[in-house]
Short mmCIF file of C-alpha atoms in Angstrom, two decimals:
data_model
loop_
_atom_site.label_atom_id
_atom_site.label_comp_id
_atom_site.label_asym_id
_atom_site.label_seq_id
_atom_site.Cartn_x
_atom_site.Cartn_y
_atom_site.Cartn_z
CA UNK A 261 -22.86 -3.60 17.89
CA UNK A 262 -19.76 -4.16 19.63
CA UNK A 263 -19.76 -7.07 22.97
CA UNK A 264 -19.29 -6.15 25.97
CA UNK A 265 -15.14 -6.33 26.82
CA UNK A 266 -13.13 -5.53 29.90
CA UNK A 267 -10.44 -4.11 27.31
CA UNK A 268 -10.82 -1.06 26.62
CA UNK A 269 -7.29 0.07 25.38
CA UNK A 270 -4.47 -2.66 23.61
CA UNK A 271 -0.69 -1.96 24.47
CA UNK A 272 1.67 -1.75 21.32
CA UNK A 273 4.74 -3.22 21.39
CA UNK A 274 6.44 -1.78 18.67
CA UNK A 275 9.27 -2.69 16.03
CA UNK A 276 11.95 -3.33 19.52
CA UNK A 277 10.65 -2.87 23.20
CA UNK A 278 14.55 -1.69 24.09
CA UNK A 279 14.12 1.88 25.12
CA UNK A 280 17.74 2.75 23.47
CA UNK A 281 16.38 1.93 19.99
CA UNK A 282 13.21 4.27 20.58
CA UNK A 283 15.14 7.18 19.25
CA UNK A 284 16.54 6.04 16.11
CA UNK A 285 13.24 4.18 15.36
CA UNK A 286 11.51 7.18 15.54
CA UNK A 287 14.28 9.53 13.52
CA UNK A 288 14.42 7.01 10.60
CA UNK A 289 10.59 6.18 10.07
CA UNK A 290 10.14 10.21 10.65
CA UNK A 291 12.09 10.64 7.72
CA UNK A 292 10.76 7.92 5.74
CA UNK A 293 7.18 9.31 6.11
CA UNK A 294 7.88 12.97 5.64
CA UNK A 295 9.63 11.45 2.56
CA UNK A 296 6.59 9.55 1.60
CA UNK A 297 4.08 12.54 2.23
CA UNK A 298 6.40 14.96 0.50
CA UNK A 299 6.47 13.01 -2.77
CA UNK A 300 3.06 11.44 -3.03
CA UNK A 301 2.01 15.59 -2.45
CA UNK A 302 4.35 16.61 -5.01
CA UNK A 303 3.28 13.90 -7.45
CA UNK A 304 -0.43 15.09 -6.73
CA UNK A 305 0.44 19.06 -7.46
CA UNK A 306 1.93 18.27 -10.09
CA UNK A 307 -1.03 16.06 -11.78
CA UNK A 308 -3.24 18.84 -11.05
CA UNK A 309 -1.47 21.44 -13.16
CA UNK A 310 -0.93 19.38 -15.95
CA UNK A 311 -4.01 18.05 -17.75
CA UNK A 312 -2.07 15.72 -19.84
CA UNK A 313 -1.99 13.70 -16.60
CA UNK A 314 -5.04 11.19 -15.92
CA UNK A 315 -3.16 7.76 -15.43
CA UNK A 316 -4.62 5.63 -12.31
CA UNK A 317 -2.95 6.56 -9.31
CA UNK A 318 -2.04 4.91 -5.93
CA UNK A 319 -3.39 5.20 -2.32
CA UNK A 320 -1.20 6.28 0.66
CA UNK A 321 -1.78 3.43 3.34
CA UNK A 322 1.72 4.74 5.39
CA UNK A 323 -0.58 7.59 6.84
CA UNK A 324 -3.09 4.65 8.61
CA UNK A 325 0.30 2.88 10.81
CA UNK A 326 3.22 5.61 10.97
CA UNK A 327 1.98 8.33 12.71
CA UNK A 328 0.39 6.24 15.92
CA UNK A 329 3.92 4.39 15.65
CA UNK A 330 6.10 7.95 15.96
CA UNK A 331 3.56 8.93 18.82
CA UNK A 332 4.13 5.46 20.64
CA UNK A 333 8.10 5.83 20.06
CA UNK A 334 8.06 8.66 22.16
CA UNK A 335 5.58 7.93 24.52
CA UNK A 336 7.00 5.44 27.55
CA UNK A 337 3.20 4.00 27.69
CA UNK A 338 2.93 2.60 24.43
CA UNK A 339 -1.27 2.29 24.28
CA UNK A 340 -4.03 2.84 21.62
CA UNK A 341 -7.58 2.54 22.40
CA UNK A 342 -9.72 0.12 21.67
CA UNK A 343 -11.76 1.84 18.94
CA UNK A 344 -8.82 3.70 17.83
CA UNK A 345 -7.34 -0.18 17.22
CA UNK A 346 -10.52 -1.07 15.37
CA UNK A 347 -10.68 2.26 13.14
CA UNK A 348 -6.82 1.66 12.38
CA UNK A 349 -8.04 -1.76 11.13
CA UNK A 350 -10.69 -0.69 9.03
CA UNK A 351 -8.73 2.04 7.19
CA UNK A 352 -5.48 -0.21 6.68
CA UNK A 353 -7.78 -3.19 5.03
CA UNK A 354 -9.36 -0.58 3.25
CA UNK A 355 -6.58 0.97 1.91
CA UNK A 356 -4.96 -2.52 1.77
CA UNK A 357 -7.30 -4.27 -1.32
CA UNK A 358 -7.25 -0.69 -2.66
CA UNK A 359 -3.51 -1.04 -3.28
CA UNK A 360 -3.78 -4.29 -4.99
CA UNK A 361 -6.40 -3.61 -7.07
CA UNK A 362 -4.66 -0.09 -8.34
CA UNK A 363 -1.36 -1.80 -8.70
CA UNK A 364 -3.58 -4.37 -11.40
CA UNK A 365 -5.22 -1.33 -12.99
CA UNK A 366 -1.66 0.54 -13.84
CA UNK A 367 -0.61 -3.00 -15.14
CA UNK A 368 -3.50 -3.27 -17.28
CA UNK A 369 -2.90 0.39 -18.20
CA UNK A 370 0.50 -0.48 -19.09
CA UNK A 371 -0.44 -3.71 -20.86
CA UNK A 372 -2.90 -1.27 -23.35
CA UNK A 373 -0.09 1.48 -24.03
CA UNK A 374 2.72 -1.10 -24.78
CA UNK A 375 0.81 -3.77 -26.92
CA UNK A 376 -2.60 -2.25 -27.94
CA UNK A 377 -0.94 1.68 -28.36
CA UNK A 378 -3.17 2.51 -31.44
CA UNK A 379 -6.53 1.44 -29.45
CA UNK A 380 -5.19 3.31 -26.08
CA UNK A 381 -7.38 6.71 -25.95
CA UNK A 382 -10.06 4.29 -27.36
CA UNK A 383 -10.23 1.78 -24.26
CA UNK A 384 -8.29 3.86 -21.18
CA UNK A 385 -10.62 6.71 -22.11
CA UNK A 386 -11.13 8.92 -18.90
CA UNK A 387 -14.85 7.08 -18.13
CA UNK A 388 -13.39 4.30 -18.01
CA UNK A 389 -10.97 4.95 -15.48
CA UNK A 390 -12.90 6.70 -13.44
CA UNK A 391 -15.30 3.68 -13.44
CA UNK A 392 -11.87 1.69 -12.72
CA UNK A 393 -11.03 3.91 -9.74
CA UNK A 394 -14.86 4.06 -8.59
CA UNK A 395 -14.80 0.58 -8.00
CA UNK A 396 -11.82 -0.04 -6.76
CA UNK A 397 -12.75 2.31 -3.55
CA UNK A 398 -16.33 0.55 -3.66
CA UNK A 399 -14.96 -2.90 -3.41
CA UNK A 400 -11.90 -1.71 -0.88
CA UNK A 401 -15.15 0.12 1.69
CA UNK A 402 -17.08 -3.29 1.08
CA UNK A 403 -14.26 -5.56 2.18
CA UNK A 404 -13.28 -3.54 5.20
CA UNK A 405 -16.62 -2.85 6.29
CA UNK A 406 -17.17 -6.63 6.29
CA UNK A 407 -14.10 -7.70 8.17
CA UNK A 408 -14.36 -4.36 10.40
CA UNK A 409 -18.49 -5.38 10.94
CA UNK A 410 -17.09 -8.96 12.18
CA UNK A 411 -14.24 -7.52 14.51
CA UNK A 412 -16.96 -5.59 16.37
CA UNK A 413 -18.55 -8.87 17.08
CA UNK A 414 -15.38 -9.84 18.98
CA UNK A 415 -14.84 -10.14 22.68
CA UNK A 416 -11.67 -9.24 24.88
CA UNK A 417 -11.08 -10.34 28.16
CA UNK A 418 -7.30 -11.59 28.69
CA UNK A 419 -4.28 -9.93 26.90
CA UNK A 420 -4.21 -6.16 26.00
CA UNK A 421 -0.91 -6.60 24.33
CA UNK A 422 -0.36 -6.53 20.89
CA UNK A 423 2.89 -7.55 19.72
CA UNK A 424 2.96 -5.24 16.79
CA UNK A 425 3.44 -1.07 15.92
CA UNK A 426 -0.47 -0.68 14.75
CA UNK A 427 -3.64 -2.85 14.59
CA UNK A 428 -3.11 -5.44 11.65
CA UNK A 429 -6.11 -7.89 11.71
CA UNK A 430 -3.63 -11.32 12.37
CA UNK A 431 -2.38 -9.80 15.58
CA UNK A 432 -5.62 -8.25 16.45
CA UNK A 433 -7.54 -11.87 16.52
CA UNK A 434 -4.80 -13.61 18.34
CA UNK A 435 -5.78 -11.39 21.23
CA UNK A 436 -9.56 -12.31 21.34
CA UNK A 437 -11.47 -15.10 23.52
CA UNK A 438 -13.97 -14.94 20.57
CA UNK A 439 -14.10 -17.60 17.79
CA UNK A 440 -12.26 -15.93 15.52
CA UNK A 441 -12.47 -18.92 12.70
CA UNK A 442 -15.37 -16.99 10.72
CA UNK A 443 -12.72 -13.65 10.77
CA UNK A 444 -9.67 -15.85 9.35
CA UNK A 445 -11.51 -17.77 6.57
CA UNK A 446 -13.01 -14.39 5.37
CA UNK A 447 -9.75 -12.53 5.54
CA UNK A 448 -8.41 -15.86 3.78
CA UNK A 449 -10.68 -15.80 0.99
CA UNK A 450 -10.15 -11.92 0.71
CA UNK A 451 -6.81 -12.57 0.26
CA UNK A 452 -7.02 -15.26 -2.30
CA UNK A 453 -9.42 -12.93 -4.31
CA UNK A 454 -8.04 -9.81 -4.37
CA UNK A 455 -4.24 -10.25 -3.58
CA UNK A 456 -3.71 -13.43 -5.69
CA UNK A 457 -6.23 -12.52 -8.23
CA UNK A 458 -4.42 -8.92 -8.68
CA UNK A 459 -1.39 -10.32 -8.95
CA UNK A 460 -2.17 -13.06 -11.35
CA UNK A 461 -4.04 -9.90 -13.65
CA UNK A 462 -0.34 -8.02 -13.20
CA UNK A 463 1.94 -10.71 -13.98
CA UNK A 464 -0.02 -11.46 -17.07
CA UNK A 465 0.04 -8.02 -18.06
CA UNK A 466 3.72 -7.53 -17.78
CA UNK A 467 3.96 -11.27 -19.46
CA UNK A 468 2.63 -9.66 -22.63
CA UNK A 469 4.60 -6.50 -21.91
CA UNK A 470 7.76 -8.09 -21.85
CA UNK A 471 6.92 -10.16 -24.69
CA UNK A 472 6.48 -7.01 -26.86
CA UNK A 473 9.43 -5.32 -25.61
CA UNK A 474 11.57 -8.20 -26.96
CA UNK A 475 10.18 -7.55 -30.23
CA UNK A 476 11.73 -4.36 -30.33
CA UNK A 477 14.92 -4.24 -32.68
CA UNK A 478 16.42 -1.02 -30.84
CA UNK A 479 18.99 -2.49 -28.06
CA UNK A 480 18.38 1.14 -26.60
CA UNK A 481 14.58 0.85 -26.72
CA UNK A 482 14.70 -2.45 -25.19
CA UNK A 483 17.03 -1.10 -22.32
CA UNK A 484 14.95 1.61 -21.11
CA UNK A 485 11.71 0.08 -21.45
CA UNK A 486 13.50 -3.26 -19.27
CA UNK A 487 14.49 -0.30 -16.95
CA UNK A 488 11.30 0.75 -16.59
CA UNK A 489 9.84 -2.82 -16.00
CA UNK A 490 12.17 -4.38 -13.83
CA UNK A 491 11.87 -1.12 -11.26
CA UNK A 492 8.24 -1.50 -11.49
CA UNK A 493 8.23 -5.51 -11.32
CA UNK A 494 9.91 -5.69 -7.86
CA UNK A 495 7.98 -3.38 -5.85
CA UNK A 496 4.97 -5.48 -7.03
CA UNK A 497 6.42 -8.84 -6.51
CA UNK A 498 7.82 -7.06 -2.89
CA UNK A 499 4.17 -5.82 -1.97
CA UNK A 500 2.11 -8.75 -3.24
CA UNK A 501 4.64 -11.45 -1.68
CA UNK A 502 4.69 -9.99 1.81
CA UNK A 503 0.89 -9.09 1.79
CA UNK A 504 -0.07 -12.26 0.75
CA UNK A 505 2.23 -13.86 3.06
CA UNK A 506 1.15 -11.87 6.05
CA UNK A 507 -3.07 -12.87 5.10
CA UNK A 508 -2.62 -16.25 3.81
CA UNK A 509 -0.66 -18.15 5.71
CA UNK A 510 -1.85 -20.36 8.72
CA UNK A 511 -2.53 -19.31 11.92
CA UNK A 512 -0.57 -21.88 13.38
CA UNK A 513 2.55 -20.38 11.30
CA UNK A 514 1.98 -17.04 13.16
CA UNK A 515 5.50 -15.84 14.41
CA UNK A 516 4.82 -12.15 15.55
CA UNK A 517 8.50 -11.11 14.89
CA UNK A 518 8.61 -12.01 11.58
CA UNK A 519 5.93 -10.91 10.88
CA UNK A 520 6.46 -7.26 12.03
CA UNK A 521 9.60 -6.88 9.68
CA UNK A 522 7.89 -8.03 6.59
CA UNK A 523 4.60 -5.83 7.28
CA UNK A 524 7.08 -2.79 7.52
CA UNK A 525 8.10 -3.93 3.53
CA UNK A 526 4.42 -3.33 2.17
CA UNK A 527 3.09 -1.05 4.82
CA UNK A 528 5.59 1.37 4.97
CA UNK A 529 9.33 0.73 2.59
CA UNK A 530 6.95 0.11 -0.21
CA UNK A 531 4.56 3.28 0.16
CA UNK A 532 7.21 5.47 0.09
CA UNK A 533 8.83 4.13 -3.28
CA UNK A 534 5.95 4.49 -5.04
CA UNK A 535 6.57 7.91 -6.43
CA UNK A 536 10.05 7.09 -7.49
CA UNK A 537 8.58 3.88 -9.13
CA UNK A 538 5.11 5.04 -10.71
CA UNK A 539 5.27 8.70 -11.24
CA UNK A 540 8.95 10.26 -11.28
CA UNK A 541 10.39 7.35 -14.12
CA UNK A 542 7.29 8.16 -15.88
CA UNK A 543 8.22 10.58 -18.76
CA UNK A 544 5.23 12.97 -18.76
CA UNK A 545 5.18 12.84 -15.50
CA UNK A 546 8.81 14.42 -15.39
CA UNK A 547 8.20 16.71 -17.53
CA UNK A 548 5.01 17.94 -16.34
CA UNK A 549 7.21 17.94 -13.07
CA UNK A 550 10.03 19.88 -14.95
CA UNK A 551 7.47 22.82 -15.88
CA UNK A 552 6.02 23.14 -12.34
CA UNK A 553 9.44 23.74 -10.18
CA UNK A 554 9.88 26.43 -13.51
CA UNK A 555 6.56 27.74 -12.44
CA UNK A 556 7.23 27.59 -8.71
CA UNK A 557 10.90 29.51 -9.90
CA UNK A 558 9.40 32.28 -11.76
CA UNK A 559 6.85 32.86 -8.78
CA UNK A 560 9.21 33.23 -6.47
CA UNK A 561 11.63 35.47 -8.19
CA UNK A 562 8.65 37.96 -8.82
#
């Protein structure tokens, strides 16, 4: 149950608190989010008509901070209530070890249909994934209903102002009169698990991956499967380094600004590349992708 608190709403204060950037704030993450939602819907069309498709997929955590942020750019009182704050922060951490651990799963994937091709339909078979992507959302609900549970526990009583565009949990604690050292060593250790751990389990993968690929005696086949790699390689190494950064680091390190830009890299710049990156340089998925504007061509002529 939540303690009693004379806050009931939190102020936002937003990428820039200059009223002449409002406008193009709003214009340019407006178009990066209807290009995110466009393409991640696309992407999800297209896996539905094609039943060659079944590869792990990735979750949209730009839907949990952008649209309160484009609200907030054109409102002139920039406020979110207090439960809205604390559902923002439970969807965002849940979506947030989600990520991580799909990101390892493609890897793995990956790993299996590079090095191990001949045993691929043997160990990615579809219960398996499922199973993969079944846990994944189990252990994502767990760990935000355990950070969520303790935020609830929290007390506010001084600031309302947040000096962010959405409720992040860093920000969010700075603001309580609470002892907030039980929240930071659990969001720590979170971190250390599931961000580090998912990372280590990626790197590997690609280790091996890149260590077959230089095996290959075609200079072509070498170039497009490096092409394919190095696209991949630094949207993970992006997310994973700015995540990580953003949970791991000390509190006494905290520096608000900073720390704004670099959550816009894996909350919202890297969202919105990942159908370029996982889906539209995949071959079957361009295909399948190929067949369906065809479709959507013949439908429309009739």
């Amino acid at each position: 149950m939540m303690n009693q608190s004379s806050v009931t709403e939190f102020i936002l204060v937003g990428l820039s608190s200059f009223p002449e950037h409002q406008m193009f704030l709003f214009v340019v993450f407006t178009f990066i989010y209807m290009a995110a939602l466009a393409g991640n819907l696309l992407i999800v069309l297209t896996i539905t008509t094609s039943s060659r498709l079944h590869t792990p997929m990735y979750l949209l955590s730009i839907s949990v901070s952008v649209p309160k942020m484009l609200h907030n750019l054109l409102e002139h009182r920039k406020t979110i209530a207090l439960l809205g704050c604390i559902a923002q922060i439970c969807l965002f951490t849940w979506t947030l070890v989600s990520e991580v651990l799909v990101l390892a799963a493609m890897a793995f994937d990956r790993y299996i249909a590079i090095c191990h091709p001949l045993h691929y339909t043997i160990i990615m078979r579809k219960e398996v994934c499922v199973g993969l992507i079944a846990g994944i959302w189990i252990i994502g609900v767990a760990n935000s209903a355990v950070h969520t549970g303790l935020v609830l526990q929290l007390s506010f009583f001084n600031s309302n102002i947040i000096n962010h565009f959405f409720c992040e949990l860093p920000p969010f604690l700075k603001l309580s009169c609470s002892d907030t050292s039980l929240n930071e060593t659990l969001a720590f250790l979170a971190d250390a698990v599931f961000g580090i751990g998912s990372c280590v389990i990626t790197l590997m993968s690609y280790f091996f991956i890149l260590r077959t690929i230089l095996k290959i005696r075609s200079m072509e086949g070498k170039k497009k499967a490096f092409s394919t790699c190095s696209s991949h390689l630094i949207v993970v190494i992006l997310y994973y380094s700015t995540a990580i950064y953003t949970y791991i680091h000390p509190s006494s390190a905290y520096s608000p600004d900073r720390d704004k830009t670099i959550t816009v890299l894996y909350s919202v710049i890297t969202p919105a590349l990942n159908p370029i990156i996982y889906s539209l340089r995949n071959n079957e998925v361009k295909e399948a992708l190929r067949k369906l504007i065809s479709r959507l061509g013949l439908f429309q002529r009739q």
